Amino acid sequence: MEIVPLDSAEEVGALGADVVETAVRGRPGAVLGLATGSTPLPTYRELIRRHAAGSGPSYDAVRCFTLDEYVGLPAGHPESYRATIARELTDPLGIPAERVQGPSPDPGGLATAGERYEEALVAAGGIDLQILGIGSDGHLAFNEPGSSLASLTRIKTLTEETRRDNARFFGSVDDVPRHVLTQGLGTILRARHLLLLATGAAKAAALAAAVEGPVSASCPASVLQLHPHVTVLCDGAAAAGLARREHYREVYDAKPAWQGL
Ligand code: GLP
């Protein structure tokens, strides 16, 4: 695992955009896994800025998978993750809706939605780069504490903490759905490269537990320690709880440029 403590959320966004662009330049038909939430927004905005300025890669053959989805929202609800990703990233990059897929919250097909999403991932050849955030309770995607480290895509129930955290998108906690479809922790481990973004003091304890604590279902993001290629980009506030943060920065500063992230 490579942990890169940076000075600000903007720096996380700029370096995050570099990582995404490197993946797309390296494989024009790259398969990207996309997280929602506030944390990836500086990265997404930077990608859109570069695309509009003509300095980004071509996204003509890129395919995307959203990481998770709410269950129970009316179709096309602006806070559905499908609508959010279209608005915040894929529409501005010119990636058409048919090349963006997510777990389907269609009420008639919930029992098989996870299985169908897993099949689609396999058919696409797997995810090349999976962007991730972390919940204040250590959740990864919508895998709440207690989730199996080997889980695949399935329906889950949100904790009160996560529903409160996400209430800002809905107006009231009562409007936040209780159920979601989410890639499992085992699904996430299948992606070839994981990019975890963490910013702000509210993430400091969860990030420290995830990368320096024991691997445990009590901190779902600790499963990242089992993956061979994880890049963690964090700002100073999110890095504040890391015992070895100075060492991580020294490693990054001494890294040969050819190695990349
Ligand atoms: C949400 C999402 C996650 C996200 C996390 C953190 O509930 N399901 O994919 O990474 O919680 O969100 P934020 O970046 O807004 O803090």
XYZ file of C-alpha atoms and ligand atoms in Angstrom:
277
model
C 0.000 0.000 0.000
C 1.309 3.420 -0.912
C 0.103 6.298 1.247
C 0.678 9.820 -0.010
C 0.000 12.588 2.529
C -0.612 15.863 0.666
C -1.197 19.439 1.792
C -4.761 20.024 0.643
C -7.884 18.527 -0.897
C -6.993 20.388 -4.123
C -3.650 18.566 -4.257
C -5.469 15.273 -3.694
C -7.741 16.220 -6.605
C -4.840 17.070 -8.922
C -2.870 13.909 -8.157
C -6.064 11.827 -8.242
C -6.730 13.180 -11.747
C -3.164 12.262 -12.750
C -3.762 8.664 -11.628
C -7.021 8.405 -13.603
C -5.462 9.941 -16.713
C -2.468 7.597 -16.506
C -4.840 4.604 -16.432
C -6.778 5.889 -19.443
C -3.661 6.759 -21.444
C -2.193 3.343 -20.650
C -5.309 1.572 -21.894
C -7.752 3.599 -24.019
C -10.511 1.047 -23.304
C -9.851 1.284 -19.564
C -12.605 0.216 -17.179
C -13.024 2.743 -14.381
C -14.836 2.126 -11.100
C -16.385 5.352 -9.825
C -17.211 6.350 -6.268
C -19.672 9.070 -5.323
C -19.690 11.256 -2.193
C -17.931 14.578 -1.713
C -14.351 13.326 -1.584
C -13.797 12.460 -5.268
C -15.348 15.740 -6.489
C -12.059 17.726 -6.682
C -10.598 14.849 -8.734
C -13.637 14.753 -11.014
C -13.638 18.544 -11.441
C -9.948 18.494 -12.328
C -10.520 15.744 -14.922
C -13.359 17.786 -16.441
C -11.248 20.965 -16.432
C -8.398 19.227 -18.252
C -10.810 17.581 -20.704
C -12.405 20.955 -21.499
C -8.951 22.512 -21.910
C -8.014 19.786 -24.384
C -5.138 18.405 -22.309
C -6.898 15.238 -21.057
C -6.846 11.794 -22.690
C -9.565 10.527 -25.006
C -12.467 8.926 -23.150
C -13.962 7.538 -26.373
C -13.485 3.890 -25.394
C -13.566 4.156 -21.590
C -16.201 2.160 -19.720
C -17.376 2.939 -16.192
C -19.014 1.132 -13.321
C -20.557 2.929 -10.383
C -19.560 1.378 -7.097
C -22.889 1.325 -5.292
C -26.456 2.607 -5.462
C -29.370 3.536 -3.245
C -32.429 1.287 -3.265
C -35.896 2.801 -3.117
C -35.396 6.166 -4.807
C -37.740 7.052 -7.680
C -36.111 6.386 -11.089
C -33.945 9.318 -12.168
C -33.783 10.822 -8.632
C -30.960 13.422 -8.685
C -29.266 11.808 -5.655
C -29.208 8.327 -7.167
C -25.567 7.458 -7.743
C -26.290 6.822 -11.402
C -27.566 10.401 -11.830
C -24.810 11.815 -9.618
C -21.985 10.222 -11.602
C -23.527 11.343 -14.899
C -23.799 14.914 -13.622
C -20.456 15.129 -11.807
C -18.233 13.241 -14.236
C -19.294 11.114 -17.163
C -21.587 13.584 -19.008
C -18.988 16.392 -18.854
C -16.318 13.936 -20.093
C -18.574 12.909 -22.983
C -18.901 9.288 -21.828
C -22.361 8.146 -22.988
C -24.830 6.550 -20.544
C -24.585 3.158 -22.272
C -20.927 2.938 -21.235
C -21.751 3.589 -17.571
C -23.258 0.759 -15.581
C -24.242 0.370 -11.947
C -26.007 -2.163 -9.752
C -29.664 -1.882 -10.786
C -32.071 -0.841 -7.995
C -35.091 -1.833 -10.119
C -37.494 -3.213 -7.451
C -38.441 -6.227 -9.588
C -34.875 -7.498 -9.845
C -33.262 -6.832 -6.488
C -32.709 -10.496 -5.659
C -30.446 -10.949 -8.699
C -29.083 -7.390 -9.081
C -25.783 -8.205 -7.383
C -25.186 -11.303 -9.452
C -25.994 -9.475 -12.707
C -23.648 -6.636 -11.807
C -20.848 -9.100 -11.001
C -21.407 -10.779 -14.392
C -21.194 -7.416 -16.138
C -17.890 -6.686 -14.368
C -16.462 -10.008 -15.523
C -17.749 -9.468 -19.096
C -15.997 -6.072 -19.157
C -12.717 -7.736 -18.175
C -12.718 -6.382 -14.633
C -12.010 -2.903 -13.321
C -8.621 -1.380 -14.120
C -8.830 1.496 -11.652
C -11.330 1.682 -8.802
C -11.744 5.074 -7.119
C -12.835 4.816 -3.484
C -13.701 7.053 -0.562
C -13.971 6.018 3.072
C -16.875 6.468 5.467
C -16.374 8.022 8.892
C -17.168 4.554 10.331
C -14.572 2.919 8.077
C -17.038 1.772 5.440
C -15.877 1.145 1.919
C -18.454 1.635 -0.847
C -21.538 0.809 1.288
C -19.927 -2.099 3.140
C -20.656 -1.168 6.724
C -18.718 -2.532 9.730
C -19.310 -6.263 10.016
C -19.364 -6.829 6.238
C -17.641 -9.991 5.093
C -14.167 -9.323 3.746
C -14.989 -11.778 0.925
C -18.429 -10.318 0.066
C -19.661 -9.731 -3.478
C -22.233 -7.233 -4.750
C -25.465 -7.458 -2.765
C -28.128 -5.506 -0.923
C -27.120 -3.974 2.426
C -28.679 -1.866 5.173
C -27.042 1.451 6.091
C -26.030 2.359 9.634
C -27.578 5.402 11.279
C -24.132 7.077 11.161
C -23.925 6.730 7.374
C -27.509 7.893 6.900
C -26.758 10.956 9.041
C -23.513 11.593 7.092
C -25.436 11.432 3.800
C -28.458 13.455 4.977
C -26.784 16.588 3.582
C -27.595 15.357 0.074
C -31.278 14.771 0.863
C -32.414 17.563 3.197
C -33.293 15.235 6.078
C -32.026 11.946 7.446
C -35.529 10.510 7.049
C -35.231 10.889 3.284
C -31.983 8.875 3.081
C -32.782 5.349 1.885
C -32.133 2.519 4.338
C -31.085 0.019 1.720
C -28.397 0.037 -0.936
C -26.712 -2.195 -3.476
C -22.961 -2.197 -3.161
C -19.902 -3.876 -4.543
C -18.693 -6.264 -1.871
C -15.272 -6.064 -0.290
C -14.303 -9.146 -2.295
C -15.489 -7.383 -5.468
C -13.360 -4.352 -4.666
C -10.310 -6.572 -4.158
C -10.695 -7.838 -7.767
C -9.961 -4.430 -9.317
C -6.389 -4.146 -10.571
C -5.591 -0.805 -8.925
C -7.408 0.816 -6.003
C -7.259 4.574 -5.468
C -8.525 5.611 -2.038
C -9.132 9.333 -1.536
C -9.544 10.740 1.984
C -9.823 14.389 2.994
C -10.855 16.238 6.139
C -10.545 15.632 9.862
C -13.744 13.536 9.968
C -11.852 10.779 8.123
C -8.674 10.761 10.259
C -9.666 7.982 12.684
C -11.174 5.769 9.979
C -8.140 6.179 7.721
C -5.702 5.331 10.532
C -7.724 2.242 11.449
C -7.910 1.192 7.797
C -4.228 1.418 6.946
C -2.455 0.951 10.288
C -4.962 -1.087 12.305
C -5.698 -4.791 12.112
C -7.465 -6.265 9.076
C -10.949 -6.690 10.431
C -14.568 -6.647 9.306
C -15.042 -4.060 12.075
C -13.188 -1.632 9.796
C -14.204 -2.653 6.263
C -11.625 -0.375 4.619
C -8.856 -2.360 6.335
C -9.437 -4.972 3.603
C -7.296 -2.721 1.400
C -4.262 -4.125 3.222
C -4.881 -7.395 1.349
C -4.638 -5.829 -2.125
C -1.306 -5.708 -3.993
C -1.797 -2.255 -5.581
C -3.427 0.416 -3.436
C -2.724 4.139 -3.626
C -4.049 6.304 -0.790
C -4.115 10.057 -1.391
C -4.988 12.082 1.711
C -4.788 15.676 2.898
C -3.124 16.740 6.157
C -6.343 16.636 8.172
C -7.192 13.074 7.102
C -3.569 11.985 7.643
C -3.454 13.400 11.191
C -4.048 10.017 12.870
C -1.381 8.113 10.909
C 1.548 7.117 13.141
C 3.905 6.811 10.154
C 2.730 9.794 8.108
C 6.175 11.417 7.949
C 7.698 8.207 6.698
C 5.000 7.867 4.004
C 5.779 11.361 2.782
C 9.549 10.655 2.760
C 8.931 7.546 0.689
C 6.825 9.514 -1.788
C 9.363 12.350 -2.035
C 12.192 9.860 -2.667
C 10.255 7.887 -5.254
C 11.854 7.624 -8.710
C 9.618 9.428 -11.240
C 9.559 6.415 -13.584
C 7.755 4.339 -10.983
C 4.533 6.337 -11.052
C 1.705 5.567 -8.652
C -20.774 7.149 0.877
C -20.476 6.263 -0.357
C -19.038 5.874 -0.399
C -18.221 7.087 -0.028
C -18.395 7.401 1.428
C -17.748 8.691 1.864
O -21.831 6.800 1.617
N -21.280 5.126 -0.534
O -18.716 5.367 -1.679
O -16.855 6.848 -0.262
O -19.734 7.305 1.811
O -18.446 9.799 1.373
P -17.832 11.262 1.359
O -16.746 11.260 0.353
O -18.969 12.154 0.957
O -17.345 11.544 2.722
